[in-house]
Amino acid sequence: MFVRAAGHPVRWRLMSELAGGDLRVRELVGRVGERQNLVSYHLRLLRDGGLVTSRRSTFDARDSYYHLDLDRCATALGEAGSALHAALRTVPSPPVRPARRTVRPRVLFICTGNSARSPVAEAVLRSICGERVEVVSAGSHPRDRLHPTVVRVLREEYGLDVAAQRPRHLEAFAGQRFDVVVTLCDRAREVCPEFGGSARQMHWSLPDPAGGDNATFVASARAIATRVRHLVPTLDITTQEVTS
């Protein structure tokens, strides 16, 4: 199934673009250089194959954001290899020996209130990478405090304590350099400022869990954690030996 879905050159280009973040149809049209009706046709085939999902933009309901399910792609790719020959079964990569010094990329996560989605992404990335990455989060219209359910879910589901953290405004980071800037809500994407020409900007179109029950917050945190896990291998974490 994966080989058939990804084998067409237009679908492969669409998947390659969506691997870097969620995009609207008109953005994909510009990036792959094909007609909108052709792009929409191939997106439908990718959706039918379970590799791509879509959701309405919370900024403009006439728009939809498309998202590539990387976990599903990995599973389908592994199944395709195993079906061809047992030797092609995927195996985990061996652990990499940590270096003595790490050049740290700077990552900024942004949502509207900086009270639910972006603090989760910040906490999860910090828990995975530790001091190898410098990570912060902010909001375009920050709330007075983190949502209490977010604090509880991060503690109970991930063992992370963010009780002392307070929402921050985007203005607090004006003029600073970041290597990666990720918007986690459609409204925040529309007002996200530039953070230098070298910053890699990504968008994750994720619904606001505020107003939902505990299960909604758990599902939101899991979706964010999955995306953060996919982000980590793309970060430019380089290592250097200390010379004396």
PDB file of C-alpha atoms in Angstrom:
ATOM      1  CA  MET A   1       0.000   0.000   0.000  1.00  0.00           C
ATOM      2  CA  PHE A   2       2.758   2.462   0.913  1.00  0.00           C
ATOM      3  CA  VAL A   3       4.702   1.803  -2.279  1.00  0.00           C
ATOM      4  CA  ARG A   4       1.580   2.312  -4.387  1.00  0.00           C
ATOM      5  CA  ALA A   5       0.568   5.488  -2.519  1.00  0.00           C
ATOM      6  CA  ALA A   6       4.040   7.056  -2.448  1.00  0.00           C
ATOM      7  CA  GLY A   7       5.221   5.781  -5.817  1.00  0.00           C
ATOM      8  CA  HIS A   8       3.654   8.550  -7.912  1.00  0.00           C
ATOM      9  CA  PRO A   9       6.052  11.523  -8.283  1.00  0.00           C
ATOM     10  CA  VAL A  10       3.413  14.127  -7.376  1.00  0.00           C
ATOM     11  CA  ARG A  11       2.341  12.221  -4.268  1.00  0.00           C
ATOM     12  CA  TRP A  12       5.956  11.767  -3.216  1.00  0.00           C
ATOM     13  CA  ARG A  13       6.567  15.518  -3.543  1.00  0.00           C
ATOM     14  CA  LEU A  14       3.419  16.252  -1.540  1.00  0.00           C
ATOM     15  CA  MET A  15       4.527  13.861   1.192  1.00  0.00           C
ATOM     16  CA  SER A  16       8.007  15.387   1.209  1.00  0.00           C
ATOM     17  CA  GLU A  17       6.554  18.856   1.739  1.00  0.00           C
ATOM     18  CA  LEU A  18       4.134  17.693   4.430  1.00  0.00           C
ATOM     19  CA  ALA A  19       6.941  15.909   6.267  1.00  0.00           C
ATOM     20  CA  GLY A  20       8.122  19.386   7.279  1.00  0.00           C
ATOM     21  CA  GLY A  21       4.792  20.506   8.756  1.00  0.00           C
ATOM     22  CA  ASP A  22       1.108  21.016   8.052  1.00  0.00           C
ATOM     23  CA  LEU A  23       0.181  22.973   4.911  1.00  0.00           C
ATOM     24  CA  ARG A  24      -2.880  24.250   3.062  1.00  0.00           C
ATOM     25  CA  VAL A  25      -3.739  23.242  -0.513  1.00  0.00           C
ATOM     26  CA  ARG A  26      -2.695  26.582  -1.985  1.00  0.00           C
ATOM     27  CA  GLU A  27       0.671  26.311  -0.245  1.00  0.00           C
ATOM     28  CA  LEU A  28       1.192  22.819  -1.602  1.00  0.00           C
ATOM     29  CA  VAL A  29       0.234  24.017  -5.092  1.00  0.00           C
ATOM     30  CA  GLY A  30       2.971  26.635  -4.922  1.00  0.00           C
ATOM     31  CA  ARG A  31       5.568  24.241  -3.571  1.00  0.00           C
ATOM     32  CA  VAL A  32       5.055  21.375  -6.010  1.00  0.00           C
ATOM     33  CA  GLY A  33       4.210  23.567  -9.012  1.00  0.00           C
ATOM     34  CA  GLU A  34       1.114  21.633 -10.083  1.00  0.00           C
ATOM     35  CA  ARG A  35      -2.505  22.600 -10.750  1.00  0.00           C
ATOM     36  CA  GLN A  36      -4.802  22.782  -7.720  1.00  0.00           C
ATOM     37  CA  ASN A  37      -7.197  20.135  -9.031  1.00  0.00           C
ATOM     38  CA  LEU A  38      -4.290  17.709  -9.526  1.00  0.00           C
ATOM     39  CA  VAL A  39      -2.912  18.411  -6.049  1.00  0.00           C
ATOM     40  CA  SER A  40      -6.356  17.923  -4.506  1.00  0.00           C
ATOM     41  CA  TYR A  41      -6.771  14.625  -6.391  1.00  0.00           C
ATOM     42  CA  HIS A  42      -3.488  13.211  -5.111  1.00  0.00           C
ATOM     43  CA  LEU A  43      -4.176  14.468  -1.581  1.00  0.00           C
ATOM     44  CA  ARG A  44      -7.449  12.565  -1.672  1.00  0.00           C
ATOM     45  CA  LEU A  45      -5.624   9.381  -2.636  1.00  0.00           C
ATOM     46  CA  LEU A  46      -3.153   9.879   0.218  1.00  0.00           C
ATOM     47  CA  ARG A  47      -6.057  10.412   2.611  1.00  0.00           C
ATOM     48  CA  ASP A  48      -7.801   7.288   1.330  1.00  0.00           C
ATOM     49  CA  GLY A  49      -4.566   5.391   1.983  1.00  0.00           C
ATOM     50  CA  GLY A  50      -4.459   6.622   5.580  1.00  0.00           C
ATOM     51  CA  LEU A  51      -1.152   8.463   5.154  1.00  0.00           C
ATOM     52  CA  VAL A  52      -2.545  12.008   5.224  1.00  0.00           C
ATOM     53  CA  THR A  53      -5.261  13.608   7.357  1.00  0.00           C
ATOM     54  CA  SER A  54      -6.881  17.040   7.196  1.00  0.00           C
ATOM     55  CA  ARG A  55      -8.634  19.411   9.555  1.00  0.00           C
ATOM     56  CA  ARG A  56     -10.366  22.744   9.149  1.00  0.00           C
ATOM     57  CA  SER A  57      -8.349  25.815  10.036  1.00  0.00           C
ATOM     58  CA  THR A  58      -9.471  27.517  13.238  1.00  0.00           C
ATOM     59  CA  PHE A  59      -8.417  30.841  11.704  1.00  0.00           C
ATOM     60  CA  ASP A  60     -10.391  30.504   8.464  1.00  0.00           C
ATOM     61  CA  ALA A  61     -12.873  27.631   8.212  1.00  0.00           C
ATOM     62  CA  ARG A  62     -12.707  27.831   4.408  1.00  0.00           C
ATOM     63  CA  ASP A  63      -9.169  26.463   4.632  1.00  0.00           C
ATOM     64  CA  SER A  64      -7.973  23.003   5.614  1.00  0.00           C
ATOM     65  CA  TYR A  65      -4.540  21.951   6.838  1.00  0.00           C
ATOM     66  CA  TYR A  66      -3.100  18.654   5.633  1.00  0.00           C
ATOM     67  CA  HIS A  67      -0.928  16.530   7.893  1.00  0.00           C
ATOM     68  CA  LEU A  68       1.343  13.590   7.043  1.00  0.00           C
ATOM     69  CA  ASP A  69       1.070  10.720   9.548  1.00  0.00           C
ATOM     70  CA  LEU A  70       4.756   9.830   9.888  1.00  0.00           C
ATOM     71  CA  ASP A  71       4.094   6.933  12.259  1.00  0.00           C
ATOM     72  CA  ARG A  72       1.717   5.393   9.731  1.00  0.00           C
ATOM     73  CA  CYS A  73       4.285   5.940   6.971  1.00  0.00           C
ATOM     74  CA  ALA A  74       6.974   4.212   9.028  1.00  0.00           C
ATOM     75  CA  THR A  75       4.708   1.244   9.768  1.00  0.00           C
ATOM     76  CA  ALA A  76       3.589   0.907   6.147  1.00  0.00           C
ATOM     77  CA  LEU A  77       7.150   1.202   4.861  1.00  0.00           C
ATOM     78  CA  GLY A  78       8.312  -1.498   7.268  1.00  0.00           C
ATOM     79  CA  GLU A  79       5.453  -3.768   6.240  1.00  0.00           C
ATOM     80  CA  ALA A  80       6.352  -3.282   2.572  1.00  0.00           C
ATOM     81  CA  GLY A  81       9.968  -4.261   3.211  1.00  0.00           C
ATOM     82  CA  SER A  82       9.041  -7.296   5.268  1.00  0.00           C
ATOM     83  CA  ALA A  83       6.612  -8.457   2.602  1.00  0.00           C
ATOM     84  CA  LEU A  84       9.399  -8.424   0.028  1.00  0.00           C
ATOM     85  CA  HIS A  85      12.047 -10.194   2.124  1.00  0.00           C
ATOM     86  CA  ALA A  86      12.650 -10.970   5.796  1.00  0.00           C
ATOM     87  CA  ALA A  87      16.075  -9.299   5.607  1.00  0.00           C
ATOM     88  CA  LEU A  88      14.373  -5.984   4.949  1.00  0.00           C
ATOM     89  CA  ARG A  89      12.612  -5.865   8.299  1.00  0.00           C
ATOM     90  CA  THR A  90      13.415  -2.572   9.984  1.00  0.00           C
ATOM     91  CA  VAL A  91      15.573  -2.736  13.096  1.00  0.00           C
ATOM     92  CA  PRO A  92      16.211  -0.016  15.683  1.00  0.00           C
ATOM     93  CA  SER A  93      19.320   2.060  15.179  1.00  0.00           C
ATOM     94  CA  PRO A  94      22.095   1.431  17.700  1.00  0.00           C
ATOM     95  CA  PRO A  95      22.379   4.051  20.437  1.00  0.00           C
ATOM     96  CA  VAL A  96      24.705   6.943  19.674  1.00  0.00           C
ATOM     97  CA  ARG A  97      27.441   7.584  22.212  1.00  0.00           C
ATOM     98  CA  PRO A  98      26.965  11.139  23.559  1.00  0.00           C
ATOM     99  CA  ALA A  99      29.705  13.603  22.741  1.00  0.00           C
ATOM    100  CA  ARG A 100      31.508  15.695  25.298  1.00  0.00           C
ATOM    101  CA  ARG A 101      30.105  18.972  24.019  1.00  0.00           C
ATOM    102  CA  THR A 102      26.949  19.732  22.038  1.00  0.00           C
ATOM    103  CA  VAL A 103      26.162  22.726  19.837  1.00  0.00           C
ATOM    104  CA  ARG A 104      22.612  23.520  20.887  1.00  0.00           C
ATOM    105  CA  PRO A 105      19.889  24.535  18.430  1.00  0.00           C
ATOM    106  CA  ARG A 106      17.291  27.008  19.727  1.00  0.00           C
ATOM    107  CA  VAL A 107      13.622  26.047  19.350  1.00  0.00           C
ATOM    108  CA  LEU A 108      10.554  28.216  19.958  1.00  0.00           C
ATOM    109  CA  PHE A 109       7.017  26.804  20.207  1.00  0.00           C
ATOM    110  CA  ILE A 110       4.112  29.235  19.750  1.00  0.00           C
ATOM    111  CA  CYS A 111       0.359  29.048  20.318  1.00  0.00           C
ATOM    112  CA  THR A 112      -2.184  31.705  21.230  1.00  0.00           C
ATOM    113  CA  GLY A 113      -2.381  31.507  25.016  1.00  0.00           C
ATOM    114  CA  ASN A 114       0.883  29.705  25.826  1.00  0.00           C
ATOM    115  CA  SER A 115      -1.169  27.832  28.394  1.00  0.00           C
ATOM    116  CA  ALA A 116      -1.730  24.399  26.815  1.00  0.00           C
ATOM    117  CA  ARG A 117      -0.245  23.338  23.479  1.00  0.00           C
ATOM    118  CA  SER A 118       3.096  25.148  23.311  1.00  0.00           C
ATOM    119  CA  PRO A 119       4.049  24.467  26.961  1.00  0.00           C
ATOM    120  CA  VAL A 120       3.453  20.757  26.346  1.00  0.00           C
ATOM    121  CA  ALA A 121       5.742  20.817  23.304  1.00  0.00           C
ATOM    122  CA  GLU A 122       8.386  22.724  25.255  1.00  0.00           C
ATOM    123  CA  ALA A 123       8.299  20.329  28.200  1.00  0.00           C
ATOM    124  CA  VAL A 124       8.371  17.186  26.063  1.00  0.00           C
ATOM    125  CA  LEU A 125      11.249  18.358  23.869  1.00  0.00           C
ATOM    126  CA  ARG A 126      13.246  19.359  26.936  1.00  0.00           C
ATOM    127  CA  SER A 127      12.604  15.968  28.528  1.00  0.00           C
ATOM    128  CA  ILE A 128      13.847  14.168  25.386  1.00  0.00           C
ATOM    129  CA  CYS A 129      16.880  16.314  24.573  1.00  0.00           C
ATOM    130  CA  GLY A 130      17.866  17.767  27.924  1.00  0.00           C
ATOM    131  CA  GLU A 131      20.628  20.321  27.558  1.00  0.00           C
ATOM    132  CA  ARG A 132      21.309  19.400  23.930  1.00  0.00           C
ATOM    133  CA  VAL A 133      18.533  21.797  22.855  1.00  0.00           C
ATOM    134  CA  GLU A 134      17.546  25.232  24.136  1.00  0.00           C
ATOM    135  CA  VAL A 135      13.740  25.341  24.019  1.00  0.00           C
ATOM    136  CA  VAL A 136      11.160  27.954  25.043  1.00  0.00           C
ATOM    137  CA  SER A 137       7.498  28.638  24.306  1.00  0.00           C
ATOM    138  CA  ALA A 138       5.367  31.769  24.028  1.00  0.00           C
ATOM    139  CA  GLY A 139       1.917  33.010  23.048  1.00  0.00           C
ATOM    140  CA  SER A 140       0.517  35.759  20.864  1.00  0.00           C
ATOM    141  CA  HIS A 141      -2.090  36.480  23.566  1.00  0.00           C
ATOM    142  CA  PRO A 142      -0.771  34.710  26.682  1.00  0.00           C
ATOM    143  CA  ARG A 143      -3.062  33.656  29.491  1.00  0.00           C
ATOM    144  CA  ASP A 144      -2.434  34.439  33.134  1.00  0.00           C
ATOM    145  CA  ARG A 145      -1.354  30.881  33.923  1.00  0.00           C
ATOM    146  CA  LEU A 146      -0.922  27.419  32.462  1.00  0.00           C
ATOM    147  CA  HIS A 147      -4.125  25.439  32.204  1.00  0.00           C
ATOM    148  CA  PRO A 148      -4.337  23.321  35.378  1.00  0.00           C
ATOM    149  CA  THR A 149      -5.283  20.216  33.391  1.00  0.00           C
ATOM    150  CA  VAL A 150      -2.124  20.593  31.294  1.00  0.00           C
ATOM    151  CA  VAL A 151      -0.058  20.740  34.469  1.00  0.00           C
ATOM    152  CA  ARG A 152      -1.762  17.591  35.774  1.00  0.00           C
ATOM    153  CA  VAL A 153      -1.532  15.650  32.499  1.00  0.00           C
ATOM    154  CA  LEU A 154       2.167  16.411  32.085  1.00  0.00           C
ATOM    155  CA  ARG A 155       2.818  15.273  35.639  1.00  0.00           C
ATOM    156  CA  GLU A 156       0.681  12.123  35.545  1.00  0.00           C
ATOM    157  CA  GLU A 157       1.347  10.976  31.961  1.00  0.00           C
ATOM    158  CA  TYR A 158       4.953  12.108  31.453  1.00  0.00           C
ATOM    159  CA  GLY A 159       6.368  12.742  34.923  1.00  0.00           C
ATOM    160  CA  LEU A 160       7.065  16.402  34.031  1.00  0.00           C
ATOM    161  CA  ASP A 161       6.565  19.234  36.522  1.00  0.00           C
ATOM    162  CA  VAL A 162       5.645  22.594  34.951  1.00  0.00           C
ATOM    163  CA  ALA A 163       3.645  23.953  37.886  1.00  0.00           C
ATOM    164  CA  ALA A 164       5.993  26.906  38.357  1.00  0.00           C
ATOM    165  CA  GLN A 165       5.980  27.933  34.677  1.00  0.00           C
ATOM    166  CA  ARG A 166       4.091  31.023  33.562  1.00  0.00           C
ATOM    167  CA  PRO A 167       2.883  31.954  30.059  1.00  0.00           C
ATOM    168  CA  ARG A 168       5.149  34.311  28.128  1.00  0.00           C
ATOM    169  CA  HIS A 169       4.405  36.818  25.380  1.00  0.00           C
ATOM    170  CA  LEU A 170       6.029  36.575  21.972  1.00  0.00           C
ATOM    171  CA  GLU A 171       7.410  40.066  22.508  1.00  0.00           C
ATOM    172  CA  ALA A 172       9.742  38.666  25.167  1.00  0.00           C
ATOM    173  CA  PHE A 173      11.718  36.971  22.381  1.00  0.00           C
ATOM    174  CA  ALA A 174      11.652  39.770  19.810  1.00  0.00           C
ATOM    175  CA  GLY A 175      14.950  40.093  17.997  1.00  0.00           C
ATOM    176  CA  GLN A 176      16.294  36.786  19.258  1.00  0.00           C
ATOM    177  CA  ARG A 177      17.676  34.111  16.946  1.00  0.00           C
ATOM    178  CA  PHE A 178      16.019  30.711  16.716  1.00  0.00           C
ATOM    179  CA  ASP A 179      16.898  27.747  14.543  1.00  0.00           C
ATOM    180  CA  VAL A 180      13.356  26.326  14.522  1.00  0.00           C
ATOM    181  CA  VAL A 181      10.055  28.121  15.146  1.00  0.00           C
ATOM    182  CA  VAL A 182       6.932  25.956  15.410  1.00  0.00           C
ATOM    183  CA  THR A 183       3.387  27.332  15.535  1.00  0.00           C
ATOM    184  CA  LEU A 184       0.875  24.960  17.076  1.00  0.00           C
ATOM    185  CA  CYS A 185      -2.332  26.848  16.363  1.00  0.00           C
ATOM    186  CA  ASP A 186      -3.742  28.304  13.165  1.00  0.00           C
ATOM    187  CA  ARG A 187      -4.433  31.747  14.646  1.00  0.00           C
ATOM    188  CA  ALA A 188      -0.921  32.078  16.022  1.00  0.00           C
ATOM    189  CA  ARG A 189       0.525  31.182  12.632  1.00  0.00           C
ATOM    190  CA  GLU A 190      -1.156  34.201  11.058  1.00  0.00           C
ATOM    191  CA  VAL A 191       0.516  36.644  13.470  1.00  0.00           C
ATOM    192  CA  CYS A 192       3.849  34.888  13.969  1.00  0.00           C
ATOM    193  CA  PRO A 193       6.698  37.370  13.418  1.00  0.00           C
ATOM    194  CA  GLU A 194       9.906  36.650  11.551  1.00  0.00           C
ATOM    195  CA  PHE A 195      12.817  35.400  13.640  1.00  0.00           C
ATOM    196  CA  GLY A 196      15.624  35.913  11.187  1.00  0.00           C
ATOM    197  CA  GLY A 197      16.096  34.480   7.722  1.00  0.00           C
ATOM    198  CA  SER A 198      17.820  31.337   8.977  1.00  0.00           C
ATOM    199  CA  ALA A 199      14.951  30.198  11.215  1.00  0.00           C
ATOM    200  CA  ARG A 200      13.129  27.109   9.930  1.00  0.00           C
ATOM    201  CA  GLN A 201       9.413  27.759  10.435  1.00  0.00           C
ATOM    202  CA  MET A 202       6.985  24.870  10.788  1.00  0.00           C
ATOM    203  CA  HIS A 203       3.264  24.667  11.485  1.00  0.00           C
ATOM    204  CA  TRP A 204       1.372  22.009  13.422  1.00  0.00           C
ATOM    205  CA  SER A 205      -2.380  22.516  13.019  1.00  0.00           C
ATOM    206  CA  LEU A 206      -3.647  21.268  16.373  1.00  0.00           C
ATOM    207  CA  PRO A 207      -6.992  21.995  18.076  1.00  0.00           C
ATOM    208  CA  ASP A 208      -7.055  23.841  21.383  1.00  0.00           C
ATOM    209  CA  PRO A 209      -7.894  21.342  24.159  1.00  0.00           C
ATOM    210  CA  ALA A 210      -9.211  24.128  26.437  1.00  0.00           C
ATOM    211  CA  GLY A 211     -12.847  23.507  27.217  1.00  0.00           C
ATOM    212  CA  GLY A 212     -12.482  19.762  26.778  1.00  0.00           C
ATOM    213  CA  ASP A 213     -12.378  17.053  29.425  1.00  0.00           C
ATOM    214  CA  ASN A 214      -9.318  15.293  30.787  1.00  0.00           C
ATOM    215  CA  ALA A 215      -9.312  12.792  27.913  1.00  0.00           C
ATOM    216  CA  THR A 216      -9.151  15.695  25.443  1.00  0.00           C
ATOM    217  CA  PHE A 217      -6.035  17.044  27.126  1.00  0.00           C
ATOM    218  CA  VAL A 218      -4.430  13.600  27.242  1.00  0.00           C
ATOM    219  CA  ALA A 219      -5.105  13.097  23.517  1.00  0.00           C
ATOM    220  CA  SER A 220      -3.727  16.570  22.746  1.00  0.00           C
ATOM    221  CA  ALA A 221      -0.551  15.926  24.733  1.00  0.00           C
ATOM    222  CA  ARG A 222      -0.015  12.599  22.985  1.00  0.00           C
ATOM    223  CA  ALA A 223      -0.453  14.181  19.550  1.00  0.00           C
ATOM    224  CA  ILE A 224       2.045  16.904  20.447  1.00  0.00           C
ATOM    225  CA  ALA A 225       4.513  14.411  21.937  1.00  0.00           C
ATOM    226  CA  THR A 226       4.382  12.369  18.713  1.00  0.00           C
ATOM    227  CA  ARG A 227       5.199  15.436  16.630  1.00  0.00           C
ATOM    228  CA  VAL A 228       7.990  16.461  18.986  1.00  0.00           C
ATOM    229  CA  ARG A 229       9.464  12.976  18.702  1.00  0.00           C
ATOM    230  CA  HIS A 230       9.459  13.334  14.910  1.00  0.00           C
ATOM    231  CA  LEU A 231      11.045  16.782  15.180  1.00  0.00           C
ATOM    232  CA  VAL A 232      14.064  15.661  17.207  1.00  0.00           C
ATOM    233  CA  PRO A 233      15.952  13.837  14.402  1.00  0.00           C
ATOM    234  CA  THR A 234      15.624  16.924  12.179  1.00  0.00           C
ATOM    235  CA  LEU A 235      17.271  19.293  14.664  1.00  0.00           C
ATOM    236  CA  ASP A 236      20.795  20.313  13.826  1.00  0.00           C
ATOM    237  CA  ILE A 237      22.399  18.922  16.973  1.00  0.00           C
ATOM    238  CA  THR A 238      26.113  18.742  16.219  1.00  0.00           C
ATOM    239  CA  THR A 239      28.823  17.485  18.498  1.00  0.00           C
ATOM    240  CA  GLN A 240      32.364  18.641  19.077  1.00  0.00           C
ATOM    241  CA  GLU A 241      35.213  17.188  21.080  1.00  0.00           C
ATOM    242  CA  VAL A 242      36.634  19.447  23.744  1.00  0.00           C
ATOM    243  CA  THR A 243      40.207  20.350  22.913  1.00  0.00           C
ATOM    244  CA  SER A 244      42.710  21.463  25.526  1.00  0.00           C
TER     245      SER A 244
END
